[in-house]
Tab-separated table of N, CA and C in Angstrom:
chain	number	residue	atom	x	y	z
A	1	MET	N	1.252	-45.158	10.537
A	1	MET	CA	1.324	-45.432	9.113
A	1	MET	C	1.874	-44.210	8.382
A	2	GLN	N	2.870	-44.417	7.529
A	2	GLN	CA	3.505	-43.353	6.760
A	2	GLN	C	2.589	-42.922	5.619
A	3	LYS	N	2.339	-41.637	5.488
A	3	LYS	CA	1.500	-41.116	4.414
A	3	LYS	C	2.357	-40.800	3.204
A	4	THR	N	1.782	-40.982	2.022
A	4	THR	CA	2.481	-40.674	0.788
A	4	THR	C	2.385	-39.180	0.512
A	5	ILE	N	3.520	-38.584	0.228
A	5	ILE	CA	3.588	-37.163	-0.091
A	5	ILE	C	3.814	-37.047	-1.586
A	6	ASP	N	2.907	-36.380	-2.269
A	6	ASP	CA	3.009	-36.175	-3.714
A	6	ASP	C	3.422	-34.732	-3.964
A	7	ILE	N	4.557	-34.547	-4.618
A	7	ILE	CA	5.031	-33.213	-4.980
A	7	ILE	C	4.783	-33.044	-6.468
A	8	ARG	N	4.104	-31.964	-6.834
A	8	ARG	CA	3.796	-31.745	-8.251
A	8	ARG	C	3.761	-30.251	-8.558
A	9	GLU	N	3.825	-29.951	-9.857
A	9	GLU	CA	3.693	-28.570	-10.293
A	9	GLU	C	2.271	-28.107	-10.023
A	10	ALA	N	2.135	-26.902	-9.531
A	10	ALA	CA	0.813	-26.344	-9.241
A	10	ALA	C	0.210	-25.761	-10.512
A	11	SER	N	-1.079	-25.905	-10.636
A	11	SER	CA	-1.797	-25.264	-11.736
A	11	SER	C	-2.188	-23.854	-11.289
A	12	PRO	N	-2.533	-22.979	-12.232
A	12	PRO	CA	-2.989	-21.643	-11.834
A	12	PRO	C	-4.186	-21.678	-10.886
A	13	GLY	N	-4.940	-22.752	-10.890
A	13	GLY	CA	-6.065	-22.882	-9.981
A	13	GLY	C	-5.651	-22.928	-8.515
A	14	ALA	N	-4.401	-23.191	-8.250
A	14	ALA	CA	-3.895	-23.240	-6.872
A	14	ALA	C	-3.313	-21.902	-6.409
A	15	ASP	N	-3.375	-20.885	-7.257
A	15	ASP	CA	-2.752	-19.600	-6.911
A	15	ASP	C	-3.275	-19.014	-5.604
A	16	ALA	N	-4.572	-19.098	-5.361
A	16	ALA	CA	-5.125	-18.525	-4.120
A	16	ALA	C	-4.594	-19.267	-2.896
A	17	LEU	N	-4.438	-20.574	-3.005
A	17	LEU	CA	-3.880	-21.342	-1.886
A	17	LEU	C	-2.408	-20.993	-1.679
A	18	ILE	N	-1.671	-20.823	-2.756
A	18	ILE	CA	-0.263	-20.431	-2.652
A	18	ILE	C	-0.169	-19.054	-1.995
A	19	ALA	N	-1.079	-18.146	-2.364
A	19	ALA	CA	-1.114	-16.819	-1.736
A	19	ALA	C	-1.423	-16.942	-0.247
A	20	ALA	N	-2.338	-17.829	0.115
A	20	ALA	CA	-2.673	-18.028	1.531
A	20	ALA	C	-1.480	-18.592	2.294
A	21	HIS	N	-0.735	-19.495	1.675
A	21	HIS	CA	0.477	-20.012	2.322
A	21	HIS	C	1.476	-18.881	2.530
A	22	PHE	N	1.619	-18.009	1.537
A	22	PHE	CA	2.543	-16.883	1.649
A	22	PHE	C	2.123	-15.973	2.807
A	23	TYR	N	0.838	-15.730	2.946
A	23	TYR	CA	0.304	-14.928	4.051
A	23	TYR	C	0.620	-15.587	5.391
A	24	ARG	N	0.367	-16.883	5.502
A	24	ARG	CA	0.616	-17.592	6.764
A	24	ARG	C	2.105	-17.662	7.085
A	25	LEU	N	2.932	-17.697	6.053
A	25	LEU	CA	4.383	-17.680	6.269
A	25	LEU	C	4.772	-16.438	7.067
A	26	TRP	N	4.222	-15.290	6.692
A	26	TRP	CA	4.532	-14.049	7.406
A	26	TRP	C	3.987	-14.089	8.820
A	27	GLN	N	2.791	-14.629	8.983
A	27	GLN	CA	2.232	-14.760	10.331
A	27	GLN	C	3.123	-15.652	11.196
A	28	ASP	N	3.588	-16.756	10.631
A	28	ASP	CA	4.460	-17.672	11.375
A	28	ASP	C	5.776	-17.014	11.765
A	29	ASN	N	6.154	-15.957	11.052
A	29	ASN	CA	7.396	-15.255	11.353
A	29	ASN	C	7.138	-13.975	12.150
A	30	ALA	N	6.046	-13.992	12.899
A	30	ALA	CA	5.721	-12.953	13.880
A	30	ALA	C	5.450	-11.575	13.285
A	31	ILE	N	4.952	-11.529	12.056
A	31	ILE	CA	4.534	-10.252	11.490
A	31	ILE	C	3.076	-10.043	11.900
A	32	PRO	N	2.777	-8.985	12.644
A	32	PRO	CA	1.394	-8.760	13.098
A	32	PRO	C	0.457	-8.500	11.921
A	33	GLY	N	-0.780	-8.905	12.080
A	33	GLY	CA	-1.782	-8.729	11.029
A	33	GLY	C	-1.914	-7.307	10.534
A	34	GLU	N	-1.770	-6.332	11.440
A	34	GLU	CA	-1.906	-4.930	11.024
A	34	GLU	C	-0.742	-4.463	10.145
A	35	CYS	N	0.296	-5.258	10.050
A	35	CYS	CA	1.439	-4.927	9.195
A	35	CYS	C	1.349	-5.600	7.822
A	36	ILE	N	0.256	-6.301	7.573
A	36	ILE	CA	0.014	-6.942	6.286
A	36	ILE	C	-1.171	-6.230	5.643
A	37	TYR	N	-1.014	-5.818	4.397
A	37	TYR	CA	-2.109	-5.129	3.716
A	37	TYR	C	-3.368	-5.990	3.715
A	38	PRO	N	-4.532	-5.384	3.938
A	38	PRO	CA	-5.780	-6.152	3.943
A	38	PRO	C	-6.067	-6.824	2.597
A	39	ASN	N	-5.570	-6.246	1.507
A	39	ASN	CA	-5.784	-6.823	0.177
A	39	ASN	C	-4.612	-7.718	-0.248
A	40	TRP	N	-3.996	-8.394	0.720
A	40	TRP	CA	-2.839	-9.262	0.472
A	40	TRP	C	-3.137	-10.304	-0.589
A	41	LEU	N	-4.345	-10.822	-0.619
A	41	LEU	CA	-4.669	-11.864	-1.592
A	41	LEU	C	-4.612	-11.306	-3.012
A	42	ASP	N	-5.265	-10.177	-3.234
A	42	ASP	CA	-5.258	-9.560	-4.561
A	42	ASP	C	-3.837	-9.177	-4.978
A	43	LEU	N	-3.078	-8.597	-4.055
A	43	LEU	CA	-1.697	-8.211	-4.362
A	43	LEU	C	-0.854	-9.421	-4.760
A	44	THR	N	-1.007	-10.511	-4.031
A	44	THR	CA	-0.217	-11.710	-4.321
A	44	THR	C	-0.647	-12.338	-5.636
A	45	LEU	N	-1.947	-12.402	-5.895
A	45	LEU	CA	-2.424	-12.985	-7.153
A	45	LEU	C	-1.957	-12.176	-8.357
A	46	LYS	N	-1.959	-10.860	-8.244
A	46	LYS	CA	-1.452	-10.009	-9.339
A	46	LYS	C	0.040	-10.231	-9.542
A	47	PHE	N	0.777	-10.346	-8.446
A	47	PHE	CA	2.215	-10.599	-8.538
A	47	PHE	C	2.469	-11.928	-9.255
A	48	ILE	N	1.766	-12.978	-8.848
A	48	ILE	CA	1.943	-14.297	-9.457
A	48	ILE	C	1.595	-14.249	-10.944
A	49	ASP	N	0.501	-13.569	-11.287
A	49	ASP	CA	0.091	-13.475	-12.691
A	49	ASP	C	1.179	-12.819	-13.538
A	50	ARG	N	1.715	-11.710	-13.058
A	50	ARG	CA	2.777	-11.023	-13.808
A	50	ARG	C	4.039	-11.869	-13.876
A	51	ALA	N	4.396	-12.503	-12.747
A	51	ALA	CA	5.600	-13.346	-12.723
A	51	ALA	C	5.447	-14.536	-13.672
A	52	ARG	N	4.245	-15.073	-13.778
A	52	ARG	CA	4.007	-16.194	-14.695
A	52	ARG	C	4.202	-15.730	-16.145
A	53	ARG	N	3.717	-14.532	-16.463
A	53	ARG	CA	3.821	-14.016	-17.829
A	53	ARG	C	5.231	-13.546	-18.176
A	54	GLU	N	5.942	-12.940	-17.203
A	54	GLU	CA	7.199	-12.260	-17.527
A	54	GLU	C	8.452	-12.914	-16.959
A	55	LEU	N	8.325	-13.754	-15.932
A	55	LEU	CA	9.512	-14.222	-15.214
A	55	LEU	C	9.579	-15.748	-15.069
A	56	SER	N	8.877	-16.473	-15.927
A	56	SER	CA	8.906	-17.943	-15.911
A	56	SER	C	8.539	-18.525	-14.546
A	57	PHE	N	7.585	-17.905	-13.876
A	57	PHE	CA	7.116	-18.353	-12.574
A	57	PHE	C	6.564	-19.775	-12.639
A	58	LYS	N	6.889	-20.534	-11.623
A	58	LYS	CA	6.257	-21.832	-11.393
A	58	LYS	C	6.115	-22.014	-9.900
A	59	ALA	N	5.072	-22.729	-9.537
A	59	ALA	CA	4.877	-23.095	-8.142
A	59	ALA	C	4.737	-24.609	-8.073
A	60	PHE	N	5.054	-25.132	-6.918
A	60	PHE	CA	4.963	-26.570	-6.666
A	60	PHE	C	4.195	-26.758	-5.376
A	61	VAL	N	3.424	-27.836	-5.325
A	61	VAL	CA	2.642	-28.124	-4.129
A	61	VAL	C	2.958	-29.529	-3.631
A	62	ALA	N	2.775	-29.701	-2.343
A	62	ALA	CA	2.892	-31.006	-1.696
A	62	ALA	C	1.485	-31.414	-1.288
A	63	GLU	N	1.122	-32.624	-1.651
A	63	GLU	CA	-0.222	-33.114	-1.378
A	63	GLU	C	-0.156	-34.401	-0.568
A	64	VAL	N	-1.009	-34.481	0.448
A	64	VAL	CA	-1.132	-35.691	1.272
A	64	VAL	C	-2.623	-36.019	1.343
A	65	ASP	N	-2.963	-37.213	0.946
A	65	ASP	CA	-4.366	-37.655	0.967
A	65	ASP	C	-5.300	-36.654	0.284
A	66	GLY	N	-4.871	-36.124	-0.868
A	66	GLY	CA	-5.706	-35.213	-1.632
A	66	GLY	C	-5.756	-33.798	-1.112
A	67	GLN	N	-5.013	-33.501	-0.056
A	67	GLN	CA	-5.004	-32.158	0.528
A	67	GLN	C	-3.639	-31.523	0.311
A	68	ILE	N	-3.623	-30.293	-0.182
A	68	ILE	CA	-2.367	-29.566	-0.359
A	68	ILE	C	-1.907	-29.073	1.007
A	69	VAL	N	-0.696	-29.492	1.401
A	69	VAL	CA	-0.168	-29.172	2.728
A	69	VAL	C	1.077	-28.293	2.678
A	70	GLY	N	1.543	-27.977	1.476
A	70	GLY	CA	2.729	-27.144	1.353
A	70	GLY	C	2.867	-26.618	-0.060
A	71	SER	N	3.662	-25.563	-0.204
A	71	SER	CA	3.903	-24.998	-1.530
A	71	SER	C	5.224	-24.237	-1.547
A	72	ALA	N	5.721	-24.042	-2.746
A	72	ALA	CA	6.929	-23.237	-2.965
A	72	ALA	C	6.806	-22.598	-4.336
A	73	SER	N	7.311	-21.395	-4.466
A	73	SER	CA	7.260	-20.663	-5.723
A	73	SER	C	8.668	-20.287	-6.152
A	74	CYS	N	8.838	-20.118	-7.461
A	74	CYS	CA	10.138	-19.678	-7.975
A	74	CYS	C	9.945	-18.962	-9.299
A	75	GLN	N	10.932	-18.173	-9.649
A	75	GLN	CA	10.886	-17.383	-10.878
A	75	GLN	C	12.264	-16.829	-11.167
A	76	LEU	N	12.400	-16.240	-12.332
A	76	LEU	CA	13.630	-15.515	-12.622
A	76	LEU	C	13.704	-14.314	-11.690
A	77	PHE	N	14.888	-14.010	-11.223
A	77	PHE	CA	15.100	-12.882	-10.326
A	77	PHE	C	15.194	-11.612	-11.143
A	78	GLU	N	14.346	-10.632	-10.838
A	78	GLU	CA	14.342	-9.377	-11.586
A	78	GLU	C	15.551	-8.514	-11.289
A	79	GLY	N	16.084	-8.644	-10.108
A	79	GLY	CA	17.239	-7.841	-9.748
A	79	GLY	C	16.866	-6.609	-8.974
A	80	LEU	N	17.880	-6.021	-8.385
A	80	LEU	CA	17.684	-4.839	-7.560
A	80	LEU	C	18.310	-3.601	-8.177
A	81	TYR	N	18.949	-3.785	-9.310
A	81	TYR	CA	19.610	-2.678	-9.998
A	81	TYR	C	19.660	-3.020	-11.477
A	82	PRO	N	20.119	-2.125	-12.336
A	82	PRO	CA	20.104	-2.397	-13.781
A	82	PRO	C	20.860	-3.687	-14.127
A	83	GLN	N	20.255	-4.477	-14.981
A	83	GLN	CA	20.868	-5.734	-15.409
A	83	GLN	C	21.756	-5.457	-16.625
A	84	ILE	N	23.069	-5.396	-16.407
A	84	ILE	CA	23.983	-5.128	-17.512
A	84	ILE	C	24.830	-6.355	-17.868
A	85	LEU	N	24.641	-7.438	-17.117
A	85	LEU	CA	25.390	-8.661	-17.381
A	85	LEU	C	24.553	-9.610	-18.228
A	86	THR	N	25.212	-10.342	-19.101
A	86	THR	CA	24.500	-11.307	-19.942
A	86	THR	C	24.040	-12.497	-19.107
A	87	PRO	N	23.021	-13.222	-19.560
A	87	PRO	CA	22.569	-14.402	-18.818
A	87	PRO	C	23.667	-15.460	-18.631
A	88	GLN	N	24.635	-15.527	-19.557
A	88	GLN	CA	25.724	-16.477	-19.394
A	88	GLN	C	26.574	-16.148	-18.166
A	89	ALA	N	26.663	-14.872	-17.836
A	89	ALA	CA	27.437	-14.450	-16.670
A	89	ALA	C	26.610	-14.503	-15.395
A	90	ARG	N	25.338	-14.169	-15.543
A	90	ARG	CA	24.518	-14.091	-14.339
A	90	ARG	C	23.039	-14.158	-14.699
A	91	GLN	N	22.448	-15.289	-14.439
A	91	GLN	CA	20.998	-15.471	-14.608
A	91	GLN	C	20.487	-16.071	-13.298
A	92	TYR	N	20.042	-15.230	-12.417
A	92	TYR	CA	19.622	-15.692	-11.102
A	92	TYR	C	18.147	-16.093	-11.103
A	93	GLY	N	17.861	-17.065	-10.287
A	93	GLY	CA	16.490	-17.458	-10.011
A	93	GLY	C	16.202	-17.178	-8.557
A	94	TYR	N	14.935	-16.968	-8.253
A	94	TYR	CA	14.546	-16.662	-6.884
A	94	TYR	C	13.477	-17.648	-6.420
A	95	ILE	N	13.669	-18.198	-5.240
A	95	ILE	CA	12.720	-19.118	-4.616
A	95	ILE	C	12.064	-18.375	-3.463
A	96	TRP	N	10.741	-18.436	-3.415
A	96	TRP	CA	10.038	-17.706	-2.361
A	96	TRP	C	8.780	-18.464	-1.942
A	97	GLY	N	8.300	-18.112	-0.770
A	97	GLY	CA	7.032	-18.647	-0.305
A	97	GLY	C	7.045	-20.132	0.000
A	98	VAL	N	8.176	-20.662	0.431
A	98	VAL	CA	8.208	-22.078	0.811
A	98	VAL	C	7.466	-22.211	2.134
A	99	TYR	N	6.380	-22.965	2.108
A	99	TYR	CA	5.532	-23.076	3.289
A	99	TYR	C	4.976	-24.490	3.404
A	100	VAL	N	4.974	-25.000	4.631
A	100	VAL	CA	4.386	-26.303	4.932
A	100	VAL	C	3.486	-26.129	6.146
A	101	GLU	N	2.277	-26.679	6.066
A	101	GLU	CA	1.338	-26.619	7.185
A	101	GLU	C	1.987	-27.226	8.433
A	102	PRO	N	1.779	-26.626	9.602
A	102	PRO	CA	2.445	-27.091	10.834
A	102	PRO	C	2.396	-28.594	11.111
A	103	PRO	N	1.274	-29.290	10.938
A	103	PRO	CA	1.285	-30.729	11.264
A	103	PRO	C	2.171	-31.575	10.342
A	104	TYR	N	2.587	-30.993	9.211
A	104	TYR	CA	3.368	-31.750	8.225
A	104	TYR	C	4.835	-31.332	8.181
A	105	ARG	N	5.237	-30.470	9.072
A	105	ARG	CA	6.629	-30.020	9.099
A	105	ARG	C	7.539	-31.118	9.636
A	106	ARG	N	8.818	-30.967	9.355
A	106	ARG	CA	9.865	-31.893	9.799
A	106	ARG	C	9.713	-33.291	9.193
A	107	GLN	N	9.162	-33.320	7.969
A	107	GLN	CA	9.026	-34.573	7.237
A	107	GLN	C	9.737	-34.501	5.890
A	108	GLY	N	10.506	-33.448	5.670
A	108	GLY	CA	11.253	-33.304	4.419
A	108	GLY	C	10.463	-32.683	3.282
A	109	ILE	N	9.258	-32.187	3.570
A	109	ILE	CA	8.415	-31.627	2.506
A	109	ILE	C	9.000	-30.328	1.962
A	110	ALA	N	9.436	-29.436	2.831
A	110	ALA	CA	10.025	-28.172	2.369
A	110	ALA	C	11.253	-28.447	1.509
A	111	GLN	N	12.024	-29.424	1.899
A	111	GLN	CA	13.215	-29.779	1.119
A	111	GLN	C	12.825	-30.297	-0.268
A	112	GLN	N	11.806	-31.146	-0.325
A	112	GLN	CA	11.357	-31.669	-1.620
A	112	GLN	C	10.801	-30.556	-2.512
A	113	LEU	N	10.025	-29.662	-1.932
A	113	LEU	CA	9.487	-28.538	-2.694
A	113	LEU	C	10.614	-27.652	-3.230
A	114	THR	N	11.598	-27.396	-2.387
A	114	THR	CA	12.729	-26.556	-2.798
A	114	THR	C	13.523	-27.226	-3.912
A	115	LYS	N	13.694	-28.532	-3.843
A	115	LYS	CA	14.396	-29.255	-4.913
A	115	LYS	C	13.675	-29.102	-6.246
A	116	GLU	N	12.352	-29.141	-6.230
A	116	GLU	CA	11.584	-28.944	-7.468
A	116	GLU	C	11.807	-27.537	-8.015
A	117	ALA	N	11.803	-26.552	-7.126
A	117	ALA	CA	12.042	-25.177	-7.548
A	117	ALA	C	13.444	-25.037	-8.145
A	118	ILE	N	14.420	-25.651	-7.517
A	118	ILE	CA	15.799	-25.613	-8.037
A	118	ILE	C	15.854	-26.232	-9.422
A	119	ALA	N	15.199	-27.358	-9.607
A	119	ALA	CA	15.189	-28.030	-10.916
A	119	ALA	C	14.579	-27.119	-11.980
A	120	HIS	N	13.502	-26.418	-11.634
A	120	HIS	CA	12.893	-25.495	-12.602
A	120	HIS	C	13.867	-24.381	-12.959
A	121	LEU	N	14.514	-23.803	-11.955
A	121	LEU	CA	15.460	-22.718	-12.222
A	121	LEU	C	16.630	-23.205	-13.074
A	122	LYS	N	17.095	-24.418	-12.814
A	122	LYS	CA	18.154	-24.987	-13.654
A	122	LYS	C	17.678	-25.127	-15.085
A	123	SER	N	16.435	-25.550	-15.287
A	123	SER	CA	15.899	-25.726	-16.644
A	123	SER	C	15.826	-24.403	-17.395
A	124	LEU	N	15.777	-23.289	-16.664
A	124	LEU	CA	15.756	-21.962	-17.279
A	124	LEU	C	17.165	-21.440	-17.570
A	125	GLY	N	18.176	-22.192	-17.169
A	125	GLY	CA	19.557	-21.762	-17.364
A	125	GLY	C	20.074	-20.859	-16.273
A	126	CYS	N	19.429	-20.864	-15.137
A	126	CYS	CA	19.884	-20.003	-14.037
A	126	CYS	C	21.268	-20.436	-13.565
A	127	THR	N	22.082	-19.463	-13.229
A	127	THR	CA	23.433	-19.721	-12.731
A	127	THR	C	23.486	-19.733	-11.212
A	128	ARG	N	22.411	-19.275	-10.560
A	128	ARG	CA	22.358	-19.263	-9.096
A	128	ARG	C	20.899	-19.189	-8.656
A	129	ALA	N	20.610	-19.857	-7.557
A	129	ALA	CA	19.300	-19.743	-6.922
A	129	ALA	C	19.474	-18.942	-5.641
A	130	ILE	N	18.576	-18.003	-5.448
A	130	ILE	CA	18.606	-17.132	-4.274
A	130	ILE	C	17.306	-17.311	-3.511
A	131	LEU	N	17.392	-17.237	-2.200
A	131	LEU	CA	16.194	-17.196	-1.364
A	131	LEU	C	16.544	-16.501	-0.066
A	132	HIS	N	15.544	-16.071	0.627
A	132	HIS	CA	15.723	-15.483	1.949
A	132	HIS	C	15.049	-16.419	2.932
A	133	ALA	N	15.831	-17.013	3.805
A	133	ALA	CA	15.344	-18.038	4.731
A	133	ALA	C	14.851	-17.429	6.031
A	134	SER	N	13.769	-17.987	6.531
A	134	SER	CA	13.339	-17.658	7.888
A	134	SER	C	14.268	-18.393	8.843
A	135	PRO	N	14.318	-17.989	10.088
A	135	PRO	CA	15.170	-18.712	11.038
A	135	PRO	C	14.855	-20.211	11.089
A	136	SER	N	13.572	-20.566	11.003
A	136	SER	CA	13.211	-21.989	11.076
A	136	SER	C	13.541	-22.735	9.791
A	137	GLY	N	13.658	-22.036	8.674
A	137	GLY	CA	13.948	-22.700	7.407
A	137	GLY	C	15.417	-22.754	7.041
A	138	LYS	N	16.238	-22.025	7.759
A	138	LYS	CA	17.652	-21.914	7.406
A	138	LYS	C	18.343	-23.278	7.279
A	139	SER	N	18.099	-24.176	8.210
A	139	SER	CA	18.776	-25.482	8.162
A	139	SER	C	18.318	-26.314	6.972
A	140	VAL	N	17.067	-26.144	6.552
A	140	VAL	CA	16.572	-26.860	5.368
A	140	VAL	C	17.427	-26.496	4.161
A	141	TYR	N	17.663	-25.212	3.990
A	141	TYR	CA	18.382	-24.730	2.813
A	141	TYR	C	19.877	-25.003	2.911
A	142	GLU	N	20.429	-24.906	4.092
A	142	GLU	CA	21.846	-25.254	4.267
A	142	GLU	C	22.075	-26.718	3.909
A	143	HIS	N	21.132	-27.580	4.279
A	143	HIS	CA	21.235	-29.007	3.970
A	143	HIS	C	21.227	-29.246	2.453
A	144	LEU	N	20.569	-28.351	1.708
A	144	LEU	CA	20.522	-28.466	0.246
A	144	LEU	C	21.730	-27.818	-0.430
A	145	GLY	N	22.624	-27.233	0.355
A	145	GLY	CA	23.832	-26.638	-0.210
A	145	GLY	C	23.817	-25.132	-0.320
A	146	PHE	N	22.746	-24.488	0.105
A	146	PHE	CA	22.724	-23.025	0.089
A	146	PHE	C	23.728	-22.509	1.119
A	147	SER	N	24.387	-21.436	0.775
A	147	SER	CA	25.357	-20.846	1.698
A	147	SER	C	24.923	-19.428	2.053
A	148	THR	N	25.428	-18.948	3.152
A	148	THR	CA	25.168	-17.577	3.558
A	148	THR	C	25.857	-16.665	2.563
A	149	SER	N	25.153	-15.616	2.155
A	149	SER	CA	25.704	-14.730	1.133
A	149	SER	C	26.377	-13.515	1.759
A	150	ASN	N	26.786	-12.610	0.899
A	150	ASN	CA	27.438	-11.398	1.384
A	150	ASN	C	26.432	-10.258	1.568
A	151	GLU	N	25.152	-10.602	1.647
A	151	GLU	CA	24.154	-9.574	1.905
A	151	GLU	C	24.423	-8.964	3.282
A	152	MET	N	24.402	-7.654	3.314
A	152	MET	CA	24.613	-6.956	4.571
A	152	MET	C	23.363	-6.142	4.864
A	153	ARG	N	23.054	-5.993	6.120
A	153	ARG	CA	21.832	-5.306	6.516
A	153	ARG	C	22.129	-4.251	7.559
A	154	LEU	N	21.307	-3.221	7.531
A	154	LEU	CA	21.347	-2.173	8.533
A	154	LEU	C	19.900	-1.805	8.837
A	155	ASP	N	19.427	-2.108	10.027
A	155	ASP	CA	18.062	-1.753	10.415
A	155	ASP	C	17.996	-0.238	10.584
A	156	LEU	N	17.006	0.377	9.963
A	156	LEU	CA	16.846	1.823	10.018
A	156	LEU	C	15.721	2.266	10.944
A	157	VAL	N	15.045	1.304	11.509
A	157	VAL	CA	13.936	1.614	12.429
A	157	VAL	C	14.203	0.973	13.764
Protein backbone atom coordinates (compact mmCIF):
# COMPACT_ATOMS: atom_id res chain seq x y z
CA MET A 1 0.00 0.00 0.00
CA GLN A 2 1.35 3.43 -1.03
CA LYS A 3 1.71 5.85 1.88
CA THR A 4 0.77 9.50 1.54
CA ILE A 5 3.70 11.88 1.84
CA ASP A 6 2.81 15.34 3.14
CA ILE A 7 5.35 18.09 2.44
CA ARG A 8 4.85 21.24 4.48
CA GLU A 9 6.66 24.23 5.92
CA ALA A 10 8.25 23.40 9.26
CA SER A 11 7.39 25.38 12.35
CA PRO A 12 10.13 26.52 14.73
CA GLY A 13 9.05 23.63 16.95
CA ALA A 14 10.68 21.27 14.45
CA ASP A 15 14.10 22.95 14.67
CA ALA A 16 15.60 20.27 16.93
CA LEU A 17 14.49 17.53 14.53
CA ILE A 18 15.91 19.46 11.58
CA ALA A 19 19.18 19.78 13.53
CA ALA A 20 19.15 16.02 14.18
CA HIS A 21 18.64 15.37 10.47
CA PHE A 22 21.59 17.66 9.72
CA TYR A 23 23.71 15.68 12.21
CA ARG A 24 22.69 12.34 10.68
CA LEU A 25 23.42 13.69 7.20
CA TRP A 26 27.07 14.08 8.20
CA GLN A 27 27.11 10.62 9.76
CA ASP A 28 25.67 9.16 6.55
CA ASN A 29 28.53 10.82 4.67
CA ALA A 30 31.15 9.00 6.74
CA ILE A 31 32.11 11.85 9.06
CA PRO A 32 33.24 10.19 12.32
CA GLY A 33 31.51 11.25 15.52
CA GLU A 34 34.74 12.65 16.97
CA CYS A 35 34.85 15.12 14.07
CA ILE A 36 31.46 16.60 15.02
CA TYR A 37 31.33 19.04 17.92
CA PRO A 38 29.56 17.54 20.95
CA ASN A 39 27.34 20.65 21.15
CA TRP A 40 26.17 20.21 17.53
CA LEU A 41 22.54 20.62 18.55
CA ASP A 42 23.07 23.98 20.24
CA LEU A 43 25.27 25.21 17.38
CA THR A 44 22.68 24.23 14.78
CA LEU A 45 19.76 25.73 16.71
CA LYS A 46 21.62 29.04 17.09
CA PHE A 47 22.46 29.02 13.39
CA ILE A 48 18.81 28.39 12.45
CA ASP A 49 17.60 31.12 14.83
CA ARG A 50 19.95 33.71 13.32
CA ALA A 51 19.19 32.58 9.76
CA ARG A 52 15.45 32.87 10.47
CA ARG A 53 15.91 36.44 11.76
CA GLU A 54 18.46 37.67 9.20
CA LEU A 55 18.41 35.45 6.10
CA SER A 56 14.74 34.53 5.44
CA PHE A 57 15.36 30.95 6.58
CA LYS A 58 12.66 28.38 6.02
CA ALA A 59 12.62 24.66 6.49
CA PHE A 60 10.30 22.06 5.02
CA VAL A 61 9.45 18.63 6.35
CA ALA A 62 8.10 15.44 4.83
CA GLU A 63 5.59 13.59 6.95
CA VAL A 64 4.28 10.03 6.59
CA ASP A 65 1.59 8.76 8.94
CA GLY A 66 2.19 11.66 11.34
CA GLN A 67 5.95 11.05 11.51
CA ILE A 68 8.50 13.47 10.07
CA VAL A 69 10.78 11.41 7.81
CA GLY A 70 12.70 14.13 5.98
CA SER A 71 13.60 17.80 5.97
CA ALA A 72 15.31 20.50 3.94
CA SER A 73 16.40 24.00 4.85
CA CYS A 74 17.05 27.11 2.78
CA GLN A 75 17.95 30.74 3.22
CA LEU A 76 19.54 33.69 1.52
CA PHE A 77 23.19 32.99 0.81
CA GLU A 78 25.45 35.24 2.89
CA GLY A 79 28.35 34.90 0.52
CA LEU A 80 32.00 34.18 0.91
CA TYR A 81 33.32 37.65 0.16
CA PRO A 82 32.04 41.26 0.23
CA GLN A 83 28.67 41.65 -1.47
CA ILE A 84 29.12 44.54 -3.91
CA LEU A 85 26.52 43.45 -6.47
CA THR A 86 22.89 44.52 -6.28
CA PRO A 87 20.21 41.88 -5.69
CA GLN A 88 19.02 42.41 -9.29
CA ALA A 89 22.41 41.16 -10.48
CA ARG A 90 22.95 38.48 -7.91
CA GLN A 91 20.70 37.32 -5.09
CA TYR A 92 21.66 33.77 -4.29
CA GLY A 93 19.78 31.35 -2.12
CA TYR A 94 21.30 28.37 -0.39
CA ILE A 95 19.69 24.96 0.19
CA TRP A 96 21.16 22.81 2.92
CA GLY A 97 20.43 19.87 5.15
CA VAL A 98 18.29 17.88 2.73
CA TYR A 99 17.79 14.62 4.58
CA VAL A 100 15.43 11.66 4.33
CA GLU A 101 15.32 8.77 6.80
CA PRO A 102 16.80 5.61 5.18
CA PRO A 103 13.55 3.57 4.94
CA TYR A 104 11.91 6.43 2.99
CA ARG A 105 14.66 7.11 0.47
CA ARG A 106 14.23 6.60 -3.28
CA GLN A 107 10.58 7.67 -3.14
CA GLY A 108 11.05 11.22 -4.45
CA ILE A 109 10.89 12.84 -1.00
CA ALA A 110 14.23 14.66 -1.27
CA GLN A 111 13.17 15.98 -4.66
CA GLN A 112 9.85 17.25 -3.28
CA LEU A 113 11.56 18.91 -0.32
CA THR A 114 14.09 20.56 -2.63
CA LYS A 115 11.31 21.85 -4.89
CA GLU A 116 9.70 23.55 -1.87
CA ALA A 117 13.02 25.14 -0.97
CA ILE A 118 13.45 26.36 -4.56
CA ALA A 119 9.96 27.87 -4.51
CA HIS A 120 10.78 29.75 -1.29
CA LEU A 121 14.02 31.09 -2.75
CA LYS A 122 12.18 32.20 -5.89
CA SER A 123 9.63 34.03 -3.71
CA LEU A 124 12.55 35.97 -2.18
CA GLY A 125 13.71 37.07 -5.64
CA CYS A 126 16.75 34.84 -5.70
CA THR A 127 18.52 34.67 -9.05
CA ARG A 128 20.21 31.33 -8.31
CA ALA A 129 19.92 28.44 -5.88
CA ILE A 130 23.13 26.88 -4.63
CA LEU A 131 23.69 23.65 -2.74
CA HIS A 132 26.48 21.22 -2.08
CA ALA A 133 25.40 17.68 -2.94
CA SER A 134 26.56 14.50 -1.30
CA PRO A 135 27.52 11.76 -3.73
CA SER A 136 24.19 10.00 -3.07
CA GLY A 137 22.18 13.20 -3.58
CA LYS A 138 23.86 14.42 -6.75
CA SER A 139 21.43 12.69 -9.13
CA VAL A 140 18.43 14.12 -7.24
CA TYR A 141 19.63 17.65 -7.89
CA GLU A 142 20.75 17.03 -11.46
CA HIS A 143 17.24 15.73 -12.17
CA LEU A 144 15.88 19.08 -10.89
CA GLY A 145 18.15 21.00 -13.28
CA PHE A 146 21.08 21.81 -11.02
CA SER A 147 24.37 21.85 -12.89
CA THR A 148 27.93 21.36 -11.78
CA SER A 149 29.46 24.73 -11.00
CA ASN A 150 32.90 26.19 -11.48
CA GLU A 151 33.81 25.58 -7.84
CA MET A 152 37.34 24.30 -7.66
CA ARG A 153 38.86 22.48 -4.72
CA LEU A 154 42.29 21.73 -3.40
CA ASP A 155 42.59 19.38 -0.41
CA LEU A 156 45.16 20.77 2.02
CA VAL A 157 45.24 17.81 4.37
